[in-house]
Short mmCIF file of C-alpha atoms in Angstrom, two decimals:
data_model
loop_
_atom_site.label_atom_id
_atom_site.label_comp_id
_atom_site.label_asym_id
_atom_site.label_seq_id
_atom_site.Cartn_x
_atom_site.Cartn_y
_atom_site.Cartn_z
CA MET A 26 12.70 -13.26 -6.70
CA LYS A 27 15.53 -10.95 -8.25
CA THR A 28 17.18 -8.34 -5.94
CA PHE A 29 18.16 -4.71 -5.89
CA SER A 30 20.42 -2.76 -3.36
CA PHE A 31 20.27 1.04 -2.80
CA GLU A 32 21.52 3.08 -0.03
CA GLY A 33 21.83 0.07 2.28
CA ILE A 34 18.20 -1.33 1.34
CA THR A 35 17.84 -4.49 -0.91
CA LEU A 36 14.49 -4.59 -2.01
CA HIS A 37 13.44 -7.93 -3.31
CA TYR A 38 11.24 -7.69 -6.85
CA ASP A 39 9.44 -9.91 -9.40
CA ILE A 40 8.32 -9.18 -12.67
CA LYS A 41 5.63 -10.81 -14.58
CA GLY A 42 4.33 -10.36 -17.95
CA THR A 43 5.34 -7.82 -20.99
CA GLY A 44 3.99 -4.41 -22.13
CA PRO A 45 3.44 -1.08 -20.43
CA THR A 46 4.60 -1.02 -16.69
CA LEU A 47 2.39 -1.60 -13.77
CA VAL A 48 3.93 -1.06 -10.43
CA PHE A 49 2.38 -2.59 -7.61
CA LEU A 50 2.97 -1.10 -3.94
CA HIS A 51 1.65 -3.56 -1.34
CA GLY A 52 0.48 -2.20 2.09
CA PHE A 53 1.49 -2.64 5.87
CA LEU A 54 2.14 -5.75 7.11
CA GLU A 55 1.89 -7.24 3.68
CA ASP A 56 4.20 -8.24 0.91
CA HIS A 57 4.36 -8.57 -3.19
CA THR A 58 1.98 -11.91 -2.70
CA MET A 59 -0.97 -9.79 -1.72
CA TRP A 60 -1.49 -9.19 -5.69
CA SER A 61 -1.63 -12.94 -6.74
CA SER A 62 -5.46 -12.38 -7.22
CA ILE A 63 -5.18 -9.22 -9.37
CA THR A 64 -2.18 -9.86 -11.57
CA PRO A 65 -3.22 -12.72 -13.31
CA ALA A 66 -5.46 -10.36 -15.52
CA TYR A 67 -2.63 -8.10 -16.43
CA GLN A 68 0.38 -10.32 -17.20
CA GLU A 69 -0.70 -10.84 -21.28
CA ASN A 70 -0.66 -7.23 -21.74
CA TYR A 71 1.21 -5.53 -19.18
CA ARG A 72 4.68 -5.92 -17.63
CA CYS A 73 3.89 -6.20 -13.56
CA LEU A 74 6.70 -5.21 -11.16
CA LEU A 75 6.02 -6.67 -7.73
CA ILE A 76 8.09 -5.12 -4.91
CA ASP A 77 8.59 -6.29 -1.31
CA LEU A 78 8.60 -2.60 0.29
CA PRO A 79 11.67 -2.43 3.11
CA CYS A 80 10.31 -3.72 6.30
CA HIS A 81 8.38 -6.22 4.44
CA GLY A 82 8.23 -9.72 2.85
CA LYS A 83 12.09 -10.22 2.38
CA SER A 84 13.17 -6.49 2.03
CA ARG A 85 14.81 -6.10 5.43
CA TYR A 86 15.50 -2.45 7.08
CA GLU A 87 17.39 -2.16 9.71
CA LYS A 88 17.10 1.72 11.14
CA GLU A 89 15.02 3.05 13.71
CA ILE A 90 12.52 4.40 11.10
CA CYS A 91 11.66 3.73 8.04
CA HIS A 92 10.29 7.03 6.52
CA LEU A 93 8.19 6.85 3.29
CA SER A 94 10.35 9.02 1.55
CA ALA A 95 13.35 6.48 1.97
CA MET A 96 10.66 3.52 0.80
CA ALA A 97 10.02 5.76 -2.48
CA GLN A 98 13.67 6.54 -3.06
CA SER A 99 14.58 2.90 -3.10
CA VAL A 100 11.67 2.04 -5.57
CA ALA A 101 12.79 5.13 -7.67
CA ALA A 102 16.24 3.95 -8.34
CA LEU A 103 15.04 0.44 -8.74
CA LEU A 104 12.53 2.18 -11.70
CA THR A 105 15.72 3.89 -12.91
CA ASP A 106 17.68 0.81 -12.86
CA LEU A 107 15.13 -1.36 -15.13
CA ASN A 108 14.84 1.79 -17.35
CA ILE A 109 11.24 2.59 -16.55
CA ASP A 110 10.66 6.07 -16.99
CA SER A 111 6.69 5.92 -17.17
CA ALA A 112 4.48 3.73 -15.22
CA THR A 113 1.16 2.98 -13.76
CA VAL A 114 1.82 2.90 -9.89
CA ILE A 115 -0.94 0.74 -7.91
CA GLY A 116 -0.36 1.42 -4.21
CA HIS A 117 -2.64 -0.36 -1.77
CA SER A 118 -3.02 1.75 1.74
CA MET A 119 0.84 2.18 2.92
CA GLY A 120 1.78 1.39 -0.67
CA GLY A 121 -0.48 4.47 -1.73
CA TYR A 122 1.81 6.58 0.85
CA VAL A 123 4.84 5.64 -0.80
CA GLY A 124 3.59 6.17 -4.51
CA LEU A 125 2.65 9.86 -3.30
CA GLU A 126 6.36 10.03 -2.35
CA LEU A 127 7.32 8.37 -5.56
CA LEU A 128 5.64 11.45 -7.39
CA LYS A 129 7.70 13.55 -5.86
CA LEU A 130 10.40 12.01 -7.64
CA GLN A 131 9.11 10.64 -10.81
CA LYS A 132 6.02 11.15 -12.73
CA HIS A 133 3.93 8.41 -13.10
CA HIS A 134 0.06 7.65 -13.10
CA LEU A 135 -0.93 6.74 -9.65
CA ILE A 136 -3.84 4.53 -8.32
CA LEU A 137 -4.58 4.92 -4.69
CA LEU A 138 -6.28 1.68 -3.54
CA ASN A 139 -7.89 2.04 -0.08
CA SER A 140 -5.26 4.93 0.91
CA ASN A 141 -5.49 8.20 1.55
CA PHE A 142 -3.35 11.69 1.10
CA TRP A 143 -3.64 13.44 4.38
CA GLU A 144 -1.34 13.31 7.50
CA ASP A 145 -2.34 11.01 10.77
CA PRO A 146 -4.31 13.72 12.97
CA PRO A 147 -3.19 13.72 16.55
CA GLU A 148 -5.35 11.06 17.85
CA LYS A 149 -4.41 8.34 14.95
CA LYS A 150 -0.35 9.46 15.70
CA LYS A 151 -0.91 8.21 19.35
CA ASP A 152 -2.84 5.08 18.19
CA ARG A 153 0.53 4.44 16.19
CA ASP A 154 2.30 4.99 19.74
CA ARG A 155 0.07 2.56 21.36
CA LEU A 156 0.46 0.01 18.37
CA ILE A 157 4.22 0.10 18.72
CA LYS A 158 4.04 -0.77 22.41
CA VAL A 159 1.78 -3.78 21.63
CA VAL A 160 4.37 -5.05 19.27
CA GLU A 161 7.18 -4.50 21.72
CA LYS A 162 5.05 -6.98 24.10
CA ASN A 163 3.61 -9.58 21.79
CA LYS A 164 4.03 -9.19 17.98
CA SER A 165 2.25 -12.23 17.34
CA ARG A 166 -0.79 -11.10 19.31
CA PHE A 167 -1.03 -7.73 17.54
CA VAL A 168 -0.85 -9.25 14.15
CA GLU A 169 -3.48 -11.72 14.91
CA GLN A 170 -5.82 -8.93 16.13
CA ALA A 171 -5.00 -6.41 13.56
CA ILE A 172 -5.41 -8.33 9.98
CA PRO A 173 -8.99 -9.69 10.32
CA GLY A 174 -10.13 -5.87 11.29
CA LEU A 175 -8.78 -4.78 7.70
CA PHE A 176 -11.63 -6.97 6.19
CA ALA A 177 -15.11 -5.96 6.22
CA GLU A 178 -16.69 -8.07 8.84
CA GLN A 179 -19.23 -9.92 6.24
CA ASN A 180 -16.43 -11.02 4.08
CA ARG A 181 -14.33 -12.62 6.85
CA GLU A 182 -15.38 -16.04 6.57
CA ALA A 183 -14.96 -16.31 2.76
CA CYS A 184 -11.49 -14.70 3.02
CA LYS A 185 -10.37 -17.04 6.21
CA ALA A 186 -7.92 -18.63 3.87
CA ASP A 187 -6.33 -15.15 2.98
CA ILE A 188 -6.50 -13.81 6.49
CA GLU A 189 -4.57 -17.11 7.97
CA ARG A 190 -1.87 -16.52 5.23
CA LEU A 191 -1.53 -12.65 5.83
CA ILE A 192 -1.08 -13.31 9.50
CA GLU A 193 1.45 -16.09 8.95
CA GLY A 194 3.43 -13.62 6.46
CA ALA A 195 3.04 -10.51 8.90
CA LYS A 196 4.76 -12.67 11.87
CA GLN A 197 7.57 -13.21 9.71
CA ILE A 198 8.56 -9.51 10.12
CA PRO A 199 10.67 -8.75 12.69
CA SER A 200 9.31 -6.69 15.57
CA THR A 201 11.69 -3.78 15.15
CA GLU A 202 10.84 -3.41 11.20
CA ILE A 203 7.01 -3.40 11.83
CA ILE A 204 7.77 -0.29 14.48
CA ALA A 205 10.02 1.12 12.07
CA ALA A 206 7.05 1.40 9.43
CA THR A 207 4.80 2.16 11.95
CA LYS A 208 6.75 5.24 12.69
CA GLY A 209 7.27 6.28 9.00
CA MET A 210 3.55 6.02 8.55
CA ARG A 211 3.00 8.19 11.91
CA ASP A 212 5.56 10.98 10.65
CA ARG A 213 4.45 11.47 6.78
CA SER A 214 3.13 14.66 5.84
CA ALA A 215 -0.03 15.48 3.80
CA ASN A 216 0.06 15.56 0.09
CA TYR A 217 -2.60 17.94 -0.78
CA GLU A 218 -0.76 19.70 -3.25
CA LEU A 219 0.30 16.44 -5.06
CA MET A 220 -3.59 15.84 -5.50
CA ARG A 221 -3.89 18.51 -8.04
CA HIS A 222 -1.54 16.02 -10.28
CA GLU A 223 -3.49 15.28 -13.14
CA HIS A 224 -2.48 11.50 -13.00
CA ILE A 225 -3.71 10.12 -9.61
CA SER A 226 -7.34 8.34 -9.34
CA ILE A 227 -8.72 6.41 -6.50
CA ILE A 228 -10.31 3.13 -5.88
CA GLN A 229 -12.05 2.80 -2.13
CA GLY A 230 -14.13 0.02 -0.36
CA GLU A 231 -17.69 1.26 0.58
CA SER A 232 -17.03 -0.34 3.82
CA ASP A 233 -13.60 0.55 4.55
CA THR A 234 -13.41 1.14 8.40
CA VAL A 235 -9.34 2.02 8.03
CA VAL A 236 -9.95 4.76 5.50
CA SER A 237 -13.31 6.07 6.00
CA SER A 238 -15.14 6.60 2.49
CA ASN A 239 -16.99 9.77 4.05
CA LEU A 240 -13.86 11.36 5.13
CA LEU A 241 -12.03 10.57 2.02
CA ILE A 242 -15.05 12.34 -0.01
CA SER A 243 -14.75 15.34 2.40
CA GLU A 244 -10.85 15.34 2.33
CA LEU A 245 -11.10 15.13 -1.54
CA SER A 246 -13.28 18.37 -1.69
CA HIS A 247 -10.03 20.22 -0.33
CA ALA A 248 -7.95 18.71 -2.97
CA GLY A 249 -8.85 21.27 -5.58
CA SER A 250 -9.64 19.41 -8.67
CA PRO A 251 -11.78 16.50 -9.43
CA ILE A 252 -10.06 13.15 -8.84
CA PRO A 253 -11.33 10.16 -10.71
CA PHE A 254 -12.78 7.91 -8.13
CA ARG A 255 -14.53 4.45 -8.06
CA SER A 256 -16.06 2.71 -5.02
CA ILE A 257 -16.53 -0.97 -4.42
CA PRO A 258 -19.47 -2.07 -2.52
CA ASP A 259 -19.61 -4.53 -0.04
CA CYS A 260 -15.88 -4.40 0.40
CA GLY A 261 -13.65 -3.15 3.34
CA HIS A 262 -9.81 -2.23 3.16
CA MET A 263 -8.59 -5.31 1.29
CA SER A 264 -10.26 -4.98 -1.74
CA CYS A 265 -7.65 -7.83 -3.61
CA PHE A 266 -9.02 -10.29 -1.37
CA GLU A 267 -12.61 -9.13 -0.71
CA LYS A 268 -13.51 -8.32 -4.00
CA PRO A 269 -10.88 -9.36 -6.85
CA GLN A 270 -13.02 -8.88 -9.74
CA ALA A 271 -14.38 -5.92 -9.02
CA THR A 272 -11.07 -4.51 -7.98
CA ILE A 273 -9.84 -5.60 -11.70
CA GLU A 274 -12.61 -3.87 -13.23
CA ALA A 275 -12.10 -0.65 -11.19
CA ILE A 276 -8.33 -0.89 -12.00
CA ASN A 277 -9.12 -1.46 -15.63
CA GLN A 278 -11.66 1.73 -16.17
CA LEU A 279 -8.96 3.98 -14.59
CA LEU A 280 -6.31 2.29 -16.92
CA ILE A 281 -8.65 2.90 -19.77
CA GLY A 282 -9.59 6.58 -19.00
#
């Protein structure tokens, strides 16, 4: 992997393929390898930029709170360094939050994958605080319980190897950085105004329990403009693992559109 430093953050990233740029931003407790079932479909016609976001993978972060704006600023600086001024950004979950912050700095097409654009409601903020206390006491136990729950129950057995690999990868993240990223998500602001941006689209798993499809559709009604939307049946929060081909097809539809 290559490295890039910006204001105390050293990002680790990889580039595969040539052509127009696709930027892949992973979710919480993940890293750039989460896209391994997706990127081979694009490497022949696109340049795929795969980034370990701060507090994840090999990209370390030592401050108490890893604000999403700081993550986005580091990504924006990397894109500038690579002379990328136009790209499609695909952000999974937390990566989608970072993608929205990135839009405030640079204009790109953003695909929110199993993600959302509102701030945590009060009860969710309390859940984040409880999560922090659990991680402080027993990080491994938290990771072992949290990651399987991201998958739709009916898909967990088929995705068993992926779940185990994600668990082992997440265990390598320092507890302080899991906490820092959790605080960053807890403290994020809503981005309803950005949803009026003409280059945002959404892909959602119908059985996603982290980002409820019903809530997402309800919140989209407040966005003020139609948002291109693709739903993946029989799929939870981890579309790339649960339904990789359907995810590729959904991305293709939005790229073509």
